Amino acid sequence: MSQESAEPKQPTFDGPPLSLEEELAAAKAEPEPGPSIETVNESLKDGLNRCPKCGSTDVRLRGSTGMLVCLFCRNEWQEARVEEEFGLGEGIDQLEGTVIASGAGDIAADAADQLTFKCEACGAEVVVDTAHALNARCHWCRHTLNVNQQIPNGAVPDAVLPFRLTKDEAVEKIREFASKRRLFAHKRFKKEFVPENVLGVYLPYLVIDARAESQYWGKGEVQTRRWTEKQGDNNVTYYAADVYQVSRQVSFTVDDLTVEGSSERAQIGPANTNNIINTILPFDTKNAVKWNASYLVGFTSEKRDLNVEAVRPHLEDQLLSIGRSEVRGSLGRFDRGVRWEQEKLDVGGSRWVSMYLPVWLYSYRQESNGMLHYIAVNARTGETMGSIPVSQPKLLLAAFTVGTFLEGIAGAILVASA
Amino acid sequence: MTLDLITTLIPALVPMASDDGPVWLLAAGPAGGAATYWAFYRYYRNTDKSHQFERDTLIEAQPVQGGEEKVGHISKTRDSDIDGDNSDNYRQRVQRVQ
Ligand SMILES: [Zn+2]
Ligand SMILES: [Zn+2]
């Protein structure tokens, strides 16, 4: 696909000539768009996914194996891993500019979410709402109709990581998580808690490979002396220290950094519990396979609504954090610590793939404050995290009891020492 | 809010602590109560949890480069460490240089 715009990025006006530094900065700020990775699954062009053995379209994911299974002839197969298919693991240290796979292209805001499919088997017309699902069943002949073409509204990702944990396993994880947190749980939550209501959801992520260099400047202090002075009855400790101007620089590559593709969950703050979904990362994204909507049968899915440009600040933020973490080990001699004051990031190149990742999701809406609580299970690793509504009165009572108990001990010690 | 109540109680009690005797022990009650509250609140709500991408992502780094230059000396301070140490706080952004 050629999505690069032909418009020049620089204004044609010939102002005062740029200095070499300015030109270099401009060149770095506007990387040439790199070649796209074409991830369209050609064998699915007609919107139907057929069993390669018998041609039936009654195909779904077998959770225990992560393979597609034909319900008619029991044939099992799977799509190729995108890692090898598109060479995603390779050449991260040679990435230049921004390489965007075809499924990670910009979401077209004006593209209709409702797509009408003509059932190949019986001719009926079936509507698929791509905002919520990328497949539907023909209500006449039970054929599964899939949105397999990468229609240019960004609805169809490049790759999908199939569910591995079964629903029963997820229910067990959720029950275990919640039962460890019963004592102070909101009464109503305990009453209404039905872990069987868990839903399998494919959530949209952008999976990024990047090559970057980051630099940090700040102050570091090394203790040179430590002594105590008597002041009245007290000993006061004093320190002497040398102050250094410190700089650090590191080049690195990251493989499969995974960033939210949904603006709703990208907003993390005290007013919501969105961080919960983030905590069950990472996924084994290396095992993601080429897009085939049959992997989605029986699950819901959410459409990506963030484009590469919108996610870029998140990426830069995370790269800066990674660089900071990488240079941490070189600061040992500054025993009084280091205060970073400035930082700089150059992203040499990045490669973006749009991917659906599998999550079992239990959600509960707390009536009293309208807050949405989740218990999320990573459907690959089983990692579970959640937010349980707390009964404030019970928790306060407990805190009070502990406080009173400690105060009692403290009082007893004071009385004894008086 | 009840949370705010507890967090304001603690600093209010700290001035009571003095070095003359173990009077600071009196802070044990409120401090222990608040600690209990927060520990359980965190365990239930997990508001502080996040994906540790700095550690759990495949990262290949070249050797770290850099330098340091002595620019000053503090001859006497009661501070046991540098002000605003953020070397472990990887996600706290500082001034971004272009
Ligand atoms: Zn078959
Ligand atoms: Zn049909």
Coordinates of C-alpha atoms and ligand atoms in Angstrom, one line a residue:
Chain A
M1 CA 0.0 0.0 0.0
S2 CA 1.3 3.5 -0.7
Q3 CA -0.1 5.7 2.0
E4 CA 2.7 8.2 2.1
S5 CA 1.5 11.6 1.2
A6 CA 3.3 13.3 -1.6
E7 CA 3.2 16.6 0.2
P8 CA 6.6 18.0 1.2
K9 CA 7.0 18.2 4.9
Q10 CA 9.1 21.4 4.8
P11 CA 7.6 24.7 3.7
T12 CA 8.8 25.7 0.3
F13 CA 9.5 29.3 1.5
D14 CA 13.2 30.0 1.4
G15 CA 13.9 31.7 4.7
P16 CA 17.3 32.2 6.2
P17 CA 19.3 29.0 5.7
L18 CA 19.2 26.5 8.5
S19 CA 22.3 25.8 10.4
L20 CA 23.7 22.3 10.1
E21 CA 22.5 21.4 13.5
E22 CA 19.0 22.6 12.7
E23 CA 18.9 20.6 9.5
L24 CA 20.1 17.5 11.3
A25 CA 17.4 18.0 13.9
A26 CA 14.8 18.5 11.2
A27 CA 15.9 15.4 9.5
K28 CA 15.7 13.4 12.7
A29 CA 12.3 14.8 13.6
E30 CA 10.7 13.9 10.2
P31 CA 11.9 10.4 9.4
E32 CA 11.1 9.1 5.9
P33 CA 8.2 6.7 6.1
G34 CA 9.7 3.2 5.7
P35 CA 8.3 0.4 3.7
S36 CA 5.1 -1.1 4.9
I37 CA 4.8 -4.7 6.0
E38 CA 1.9 -6.2 4.0
T39 CA 0.1 -8.5 6.3
V40 CA -3.1 -9.1 4.4
N41 CA -4.1 -12.8 4.5
E42 CA -4.7 -13.4 0.9
S43 CA -6.4 -16.8 1.4
L44 CA -9.3 -15.1 3.2
K45 CA -10.2 -12.5 0.7
D46 CA -13.8 -13.6 0.2
G47 CA -14.5 -13.1 3.9
L48 CA -15.0 -16.8 4.5
N49 CA -12.5 -18.9 6.2
R50 CA -12.6 -22.4 4.9
C51 CA -11.2 -25.6 6.4
P52 CA -8.2 -26.3 4.1
K53 CA -9.2 -30.0 4.1
C54 CA -12.9 -30.1 3.6
G55 CA -13.9 -26.5 2.7
S56 CA -16.4 -26.2 5.6
T57 CA -16.7 -22.7 7.1
D58 CA -17.6 -24.0 10.6
V59 CA -14.2 -23.1 12.0
R60 CA -13.2 -22.0 15.5
L61 CA -10.4 -21.8 17.9
R62 CA -9.6 -24.8 20.1
G63 CA -8.5 -23.1 23.3
S64 CA -6.5 -26.0 24.6
T65 CA -4.2 -26.1 21.6
G66 CA -4.4 -22.6 20.2
M67 CA -5.2 -24.2 16.9
L68 CA -8.1 -23.7 14.6
V69 CA -10.4 -26.7 14.4
C70 CA -12.9 -27.5 11.7
L71 CA -16.1 -28.6 13.4
F72 CA -17.1 -30.6 10.4
C73 CA -14.1 -32.9 9.8
R74 CA -12.0 -32.2 12.9
N75 CA -9.1 -31.0 10.9
E76 CA -6.8 -28.8 13.0
W77 CA -4.4 -26.2 11.7
Q78 CA -3.0 -22.8 12.4
E79 CA -1.9 -19.7 10.7
A80 CA 1.8 -18.9 10.4
R81 CA 3.5 -17.0 13.2
V82 CA 3.9 -13.4 12.1
E83 CA 7.3 -13.4 13.7
E84 CA 8.8 -15.5 10.9
E85 CA 6.2 -14.7 8.2
F86 CA 7.0 -11.0 8.3
G87 CA 10.5 -11.2 9.8
L88 CA 9.5 -9.2 12.8
G89 CA 12.2 -10.5 15.1
E90 CA 15.0 -9.4 12.7
G91 CA 16.9 -6.3 12.0
I92 CA 15.7 -4.2 15.0
D93 CA 19.2 -2.7 15.2
Q94 CA 18.9 -1.6 11.6
L95 CA 15.5 0.0 11.7
E96 CA 15.2 3.4 10.0
G97 CA 12.3 5.7 10.2
T98 CA 8.8 4.5 11.0
V99 CA 7.8 1.1 9.5
I100 CA 4.1 0.5 9.8
A101 CA 2.5 -2.9 9.0
S102 CA -0.7 -2.7 6.9
G103 CA -3.0 -3.5 9.8
A104 CA -1.5 -0.7 12.0
G105 CA -2.4 2.0 9.5
D106 CA -4.5 5.0 10.6
I107 CA -8.0 4.4 11.6
A108 CA -10.3 6.1 9.2
A109 CA -12.7 8.1 11.3
D110 CA -15.3 8.4 8.6
A111 CA -15.3 4.7 7.7
A112 CA -18.5 3.1 8.7
D113 CA -18.3 0.5 11.4
Q114 CA -21.2 -1.5 10.0
L115 CA -20.2 -3.7 7.1
T116 CA -22.6 -5.8 5.2
F117 CA -21.5 -9.2 4.0
K118 CA -23.1 -11.4 1.5
C119 CA -23.0 -14.9 2.8
E120 CA -21.2 -17.0 0.2
A121 CA -23.1 -20.1 1.1
C122 CA -26.7 -18.9 0.9
G123 CA -26.7 -15.4 -0.4
A124 CA -28.2 -13.8 2.7
E125 CA -26.9 -10.4 3.8
V126 CA -25.4 -10.2 7.3
V127 CA -24.2 -7.1 9.0
V128 CA -21.0 -7.1 11.0
D129 CA -20.5 -4.2 13.5
T130 CA -16.7 -3.9 13.3
A131 CA -16.7 -1.6 16.3
H132 CA -17.5 -4.6 18.5
A133 CA -16.9 -7.7 16.6
L134 CA -15.1 -8.9 13.5
N135 CA -17.3 -11.8 12.8
A136 CA -20.9 -12.9 12.7
R137 CA -22.9 -15.9 12.0
C138 CA -25.2 -16.1 9.1
H139 CA -28.6 -16.6 10.8
W140 CA -29.9 -18.7 7.9
C141 CA -27.2 -21.2 7.3
R142 CA -24.8 -20.9 10.3
H143 CA -21.9 -20.0 8.1
T144 CA -19.4 -17.9 10.0
L145 CA -18.7 -14.7 8.2
N146 CA -15.4 -13.0 9.0
V147 CA -14.0 -9.6 8.4
N148 CA -10.8 -10.9 6.9
Q149 CA -10.0 -8.3 4.4
Q150 CA -8.0 -5.5 5.8
I151 CA -10.6 -2.9 4.9
P152 CA -8.8 0.4 5.1
N153 CA -10.5 1.7 8.3
G154 CA -7.8 0.1 10.5
A155 CA -10.3 -2.3 12.0
V156 CA -8.5 -5.4 11.2
P157 CA -5.1 -6.0 12.9
D158 CA -2.1 -7.6 11.5
A159 CA -1.9 -10.4 13.9
V160 CA -3.8 -12.2 16.6
L161 CA -2.5 -14.1 19.7
P162 CA -5.0 -16.9 20.2
F163 CA -6.6 -17.7 23.6
R164 CA -4.9 -20.4 25.5
L165 CA -6.5 -20.4 28.9
T166 CA -10.0 -21.9 28.8
K167 CA -12.9 -20.1 30.4
D168 CA -13.0 -22.6 33.2
E169 CA -9.4 -21.9 34.0
A170 CA -10.0 -18.2 33.9
V171 CA -13.0 -18.5 36.2
E172 CA -10.8 -20.4 38.6
K173 CA -8.2 -17.7 38.6
I174 CA -10.7 -15.0 39.1
R175 CA -12.4 -16.9 42.0
E176 CA -9.0 -17.4 43.6
F177 CA -8.1 -13.8 43.3
A178 CA -11.4 -12.6 44.8
S179 CA -11.5 -15.1 47.6
K180 CA -8.2 -13.9 48.9
R181 CA -9.9 -10.5 49.2
R182 CA -13.1 -11.2 50.9
L183 CA -12.8 -9.7 54.4
F184 CA -13.0 -6.1 53.4
A185 CA -14.8 -6.5 50.1
H186 CA -17.9 -4.5 49.5
K187 CA -20.9 -6.4 50.7
R188 CA -22.8 -5.9 47.5
F189 CA -19.9 -7.1 45.4
K190 CA -19.6 -10.3 47.4
K191 CA -23.3 -10.9 46.9
E192 CA -23.2 -10.2 43.2
F193 CA -19.9 -11.8 42.4
V194 CA -20.4 -14.4 39.7
P195 CA -17.0 -15.2 38.1
E196 CA -18.8 -17.3 35.5
N197 CA -19.8 -14.0 33.9
V198 CA -16.2 -13.6 32.6
L199 CA -15.9 -12.6 28.9
G200 CA -13.2 -13.5 26.5
V201 CA -12.1 -10.3 24.8
Y202 CA -9.4 -9.6 22.2
L203 CA -8.0 -6.2 23.1
P204 CA -6.1 -4.1 20.5
Y205 CA -2.5 -3.3 21.0
L206 CA 0.3 -1.9 19.0
V207 CA 3.4 -4.0 19.3
I208 CA 6.6 -2.0 18.6
D209 CA 10.2 -2.8 17.9
A210 CA 12.5 0.1 18.2
R211 CA 16.0 1.3 18.1
A212 CA 16.9 4.2 20.2
E213 CA 19.5 6.2 21.9
S214 CA 18.9 8.1 25.1
Q215 CA 20.9 10.6 27.1
Y216 CA 20.6 11.9 30.7
W217 CA 22.2 14.8 32.5
G218 CA 22.0 15.5 36.2
K219 CA 23.8 15.8 39.5
G220 CA 25.4 13.1 41.6
E221 CA 26.8 13.3 45.1
V222 CA 29.6 11.2 46.7
Q223 CA 29.9 11.3 50.5
T224 CA 33.4 12.3 51.6
R225 CA 32.9 12.5 55.3
R226 CA 30.3 11.6 58.0
W227 CA 30.6 12.7 61.6
T228 CA 28.5 13.5 64.7
E229 CA 28.4 16.5 66.9
K230 CA 27.0 16.9 70.3
Q231 CA 24.2 19.5 70.6
G232 CA 23.0 19.6 74.1
D233 CA 21.9 16.1 74.9
N234 CA 21.7 15.0 71.3
N235 CA 24.1 13.6 68.8
V236 CA 23.6 15.2 65.4
T237 CA 25.0 13.5 62.3
Y238 CA 26.6 15.6 59.6
Y239 CA 27.8 14.8 56.1
A240 CA 30.2 16.3 53.6
A241 CA 30.0 15.5 49.9
D242 CA 31.4 16.1 46.5
V243 CA 28.9 17.2 43.8
Y244 CA 29.4 15.9 40.3
Q245 CA 27.8 16.9 37.0
V246 CA 26.8 13.4 35.6
S247 CA 26.0 12.4 32.1
R248 CA 25.0 9.0 30.7
Q249 CA 24.1 7.7 27.3
V250 CA 22.9 4.3 26.1
S251 CA 21.9 2.8 22.8
F252 CA 19.4 0.0 22.9
T253 CA 16.8 -1.9 21.0
V254 CA 13.5 -3.1 22.3
D255 CA 11.6 -6.1 20.9
D256 CA 7.8 -6.2 21.2
L257 CA 7.1 -3.3 23.4
T258 CA 3.4 -3.5 23.8
V259 CA 1.3 -0.4 24.0
E260 CA -2.5 0.2 24.4
G261 CA -4.4 0.7 21.2
S262 CA -7.5 1.9 22.9
S263 CA -7.7 5.5 24.1
E264 CA -10.2 4.5 26.8
R265 CA -7.8 2.3 28.6
A266 CA -4.7 4.4 27.8
Q267 CA -5.9 6.9 30.4
I268 CA -4.6 5.7 33.7
G269 CA -5.4 7.7 36.8
P270 CA -6.9 7.5 40.2
A271 CA -10.4 8.0 38.9
N272 CA -10.4 4.6 37.2
T273 CA -9.1 1.1 37.3
N274 CA -7.6 1.1 33.8
N275 CA -4.2 0.2 35.1
I276 CA -5.5 -3.3 35.8
I277 CA -5.4 -4.4 32.2
N278 CA -1.9 -2.9 31.8
T279 CA -0.6 -5.0 34.7
I280 CA -1.3 -8.4 33.1
L281 CA 1.2 -7.6 30.4
P282 CA 3.5 -9.0 29.0
F283 CA 2.1 -11.5 26.5
D284 CA 4.1 -14.0 24.5
T285 CA 3.6 -11.8 21.4
K286 CA 6.3 -13.9 19.5
N287 CA 3.6 -16.6 19.2
A288 CA 1.1 -14.3 17.5
V289 CA -0.2 -15.6 14.2
K290 CA -1.4 -14.1 10.9
W291 CA -4.8 -12.5 11.1
N292 CA -7.7 -14.9 10.7
A293 CA -11.0 -13.9 12.2
S294 CA -11.8 -17.5 13.0
Y295 CA -9.6 -17.1 16.0
L296 CA -12.3 -14.7 17.2
V297 CA -15.3 -16.9 17.1
G298 CA -16.9 -17.0 20.5
F299 CA -15.0 -14.0 21.8
T300 CA -15.7 -10.3 21.7
S301 CA -13.2 -7.8 20.4
E302 CA -12.5 -4.2 20.7
K303 CA -11.5 -2.0 17.9
R304 CA -8.3 0.0 18.0
D305 CA -8.9 3.7 18.1
L306 CA -5.4 5.1 18.5
N307 CA -3.1 5.7 15.6
V308 CA 0.6 5.3 15.5
E309 CA 1.1 9.1 15.8
A310 CA -1.1 9.2 18.9
V311 CA 0.8 6.4 20.6
R312 CA 4.3 7.8 19.7
P313 CA 4.5 9.9 22.9
H314 CA 3.8 6.8 25.0
L315 CA 6.5 5.0 23.1
E316 CA 9.0 7.8 23.7
D317 CA 8.1 7.9 27.3
Q318 CA 8.7 4.2 27.7
L319 CA 11.9 4.3 25.8
L320 CA 13.2 7.1 28.1
S321 CA 12.2 5.0 31.1
I322 CA 13.9 2.0 29.7
G323 CA 17.1 4.0 29.1
R324 CA 17.0 5.3 32.6
S325 CA 16.7 1.8 33.9
E326 CA 19.6 0.7 31.7
V327 CA 22.0 3.4 33.0
R328 CA 21.0 2.8 36.7
G329 CA 23.8 0.2 37.2
S330 CA 26.5 2.7 36.2
L331 CA 25.7 5.1 39.1
G332 CA 27.2 3.0 41.9
R333 CA 29.8 5.4 43.0
F334 CA 27.3 8.1 43.8
D335 CA 26.4 6.8 47.2
R336 CA 24.3 9.9 48.0
G337 CA 22.2 9.4 44.9
V338 CA 21.7 11.0 41.5
R339 CA 19.1 13.5 40.5
W340 CA 18.5 13.5 36.7
E341 CA 17.6 17.0 35.4
Q342 CA 17.5 16.6 31.6
E343 CA 17.0 13.8 29.2
K344 CA 17.1 13.4 25.4
L345 CA 15.8 10.6 23.1
D346 CA 16.6 9.8 19.5
V347 CA 14.5 7.1 18.0
G348 CA 16.5 5.8 15.1
G349 CA 13.7 3.6 13.9
S350 CA 10.5 1.9 14.9
R351 CA 8.3 -0.9 13.5
W352 CA 4.6 -1.1 14.4
V353 CA 2.4 -4.0 14.2
S354 CA -1.3 -4.1 15.3
M355 CA -2.2 -7.1 17.3
Y356 CA -5.2 -8.5 19.1
L357 CA -4.2 -9.9 22.5
P358 CA -6.5 -12.3 24.5
V359 CA -7.9 -11.3 27.9
W360 CA -10.5 -12.9 30.1
L361 CA -12.3 -10.1 31.7
Y362 CA -14.6 -9.9 34.7
S363 CA -16.1 -6.5 35.2
Y364 CA -18.2 -5.1 38.0
R365 CA -19.8 -1.7 38.2
Q366 CA -19.8 -0.3 41.7
E367 CA -23.2 1.3 42.2
S368 CA -22.2 3.7 44.9
N369 CA -19.6 5.6 42.8
G370 CA -20.2 4.3 39.3
M371 CA -16.6 3.0 39.2
L372 CA -15.9 0.1 36.9
H373 CA -13.8 -2.6 38.6
Y374 CA -12.1 -5.4 36.6
I375 CA -10.5 -8.7 37.3
A376 CA -8.4 -9.5 34.2
V377 CA -6.7 -12.7 33.3
N378 CA -4.0 -12.9 30.7
A379 CA -5.3 -15.7 28.6
R380 CA -1.8 -16.8 27.7
T381 CA 0.2 -16.7 30.9
G382 CA -2.7 -16.8 33.4
E383 CA -1.4 -13.7 35.2
T384 CA -4.3 -12.2 37.1
M385 CA -4.9 -8.8 38.5
G386 CA -7.9 -7.0 39.6
S387 CA -9.6 -4.3 41.6
I388 CA -12.1 -5.2 44.3
P389 CA -14.5 -2.7 45.7
V390 CA -13.6 -2.0 49.3
S391 CA -16.0 -1.6 52.1
Q392 CA -14.7 1.6 53.7
P393 CA -16.5 1.2 57.0
K394 CA -15.0 -2.3 57.5
L395 CA -11.5 -1.3 56.5
L396 CA -11.6 1.8 58.7
L397 CA -12.8 -0.2 61.6
A398 CA -9.9 -2.6 61.1
A399 CA -7.4 0.2 60.8
F400 CA -8.8 1.7 63.9
T401 CA -8.6 -1.5 65.8
V402 CA -4.9 -2.0 64.8
G403 CA -4.2 1.6 65.7
T404 CA -5.8 1.3 69.1
F405 CA -4.0 -1.9 69.8
L406 CA -0.6 -0.4 68.9
E407 CA -1.4 2.7 70.9
G408 CA -2.2 0.5 73.9
I409 CA 1.2 -1.1 73.6
A410 CA 2.9 2.3 73.2
G411 CA 1.1 3.6 76.3
A412 CA 2.1 0.6 78.3
I413 CA 5.8 1.0 77.4
L414 CA 5.6 4.7 78.3
V415 CA 4.0 4.0 81.6
A416 CA 6.6 1.3 82.3
S417 CA 9.5 3.6 81.4
A418 CA 8.2 6.6 83.3
Chain B
M1 CA -12.8 11.9 52.7
T2 CA -11.8 9.3 55.2
L3 CA -8.5 8.6 53.5
D4 CA -7.4 12.2 53.7
L5 CA -8.3 12.3 57.3
I6 CA -5.9 9.6 58.1
T7 CA -3.1 11.0 56.0
T8 CA -3.4 14.4 57.7
L9 CA -3.5 12.9 61.1
I10 CA 0.1 11.5 60.8
P11 CA 2.0 14.7 60.1
A12 CA -0.1 16.4 62.8
L13 CA 1.2 13.9 65.3
V14 CA 4.8 14.0 64.2
P15 CA 5.6 17.3 66.0
M16 CA 4.7 15.5 69.3
A17 CA 7.7 13.4 68.8
S18 CA 10.7 14.7 70.6
D19 CA 14.1 13.2 71.4
D20 CA 13.6 13.6 75.2
G21 CA 11.9 10.4 75.6
P22 CA 10.0 7.7 73.8
V23 CA 6.9 10.1 73.5
W24 CA 7.1 9.4 69.7
L25 CA 5.7 6.0 70.6
L26 CA 2.4 7.7 70.7
A27 CA 2.5 8.0 67.0
A28 CA 2.5 4.2 66.7
G29 CA -1.3 4.0 66.9
P30 CA -2.2 6.4 64.1
A31 CA 0.8 5.3 62.0
G32 CA 0.0 1.6 62.4
G33 CA -3.7 2.3 61.7
A34 CA -2.9 4.2 58.5
A35 CA -0.4 1.6 57.4
T36 CA -3.0 -1.1 57.9
Y37 CA -5.5 0.9 55.9
W38 CA -3.2 1.4 53.0
A39 CA -1.8 -2.1 52.9
F40 CA -5.3 -3.6 52.6
Y41 CA -6.5 -0.9 50.3
R42 CA -3.6 -1.6 47.9
Y43 CA -4.1 -5.3 48.2
Y44 CA -7.8 -4.9 47.2
R45 CA -7.6 -2.1 44.6
N46 CA -4.1 -2.5 43.2
T47 CA -4.1 1.1 42.1
D48 CA -0.3 1.2 42.3
K49 CA 0.4 -1.8 40.0
S50 CA 1.7 -1.5 36.6
H51 CA 3.4 -3.5 33.9
Q52 CA 7.2 -3.4 34.4
F53 CA 8.1 -2.8 30.8
E54 CA 11.6 -1.7 31.8
R55 CA 12.3 -5.2 33.0
D56 CA 9.8 -7.5 31.2
T57 CA 10.5 -6.4 27.6
L58 CA 13.3 -7.9 25.5
I59 CA 15.9 -5.2 25.6
E60 CA 19.4 -5.3 24.2
A61 CA 21.6 -2.4 25.3
Q62 CA 25.1 -1.3 24.2
P63 CA 27.5 -0.5 26.9
V64 CA 26.5 2.6 28.9
Q65 CA 28.7 5.6 28.1
G66 CA 29.1 8.9 29.9
G67 CA 31.2 11.0 32.2
E68 CA 31.2 12.9 35.4
E69 CA 32.9 16.1 36.4
K70 CA 33.3 17.5 39.9
V71 CA 31.5 20.8 40.1
G72 CA 31.1 21.5 43.8
H73 CA 31.5 20.4 47.4
I74 CA 29.1 20.4 50.3
S75 CA 31.1 20.8 53.4
K76 CA 28.4 20.3 56.0
T77 CA 24.8 19.1 55.8
R78 CA 22.4 17.1 57.8
D79 CA 20.9 15.6 54.6
S80 CA 22.0 12.0 54.3
D81 CA 21.4 12.0 50.5
I82 CA 21.0 14.2 47.5
D83 CA 17.8 16.3 47.1
G84 CA 15.3 14.9 44.6
D85 CA 17.1 11.6 43.9
N86 CA 15.2 10.1 40.9
S87 CA 17.7 7.5 39.7
D88 CA 15.3 4.7 40.7
N89 CA 12.2 6.5 39.6
Y90 CA 12.6 5.7 35.9
R91 CA 9.1 7.0 34.9
Q92 CA 9.5 10.4 36.4
R93 CA 10.1 12.6 33.4
V94 CA 12.5 15.5 33.6
Q95 CA 13.2 18.3 31.2
R96 CA 13.3 17.0 27.7
V97 CA 16.2 18.3 25.6
Q98 CA 15.7 18.3 21.8
Ligands
ZN1 ZN -12.9 -29.6 7.6
ZN2 ZN -25.8 -18.1 4.9

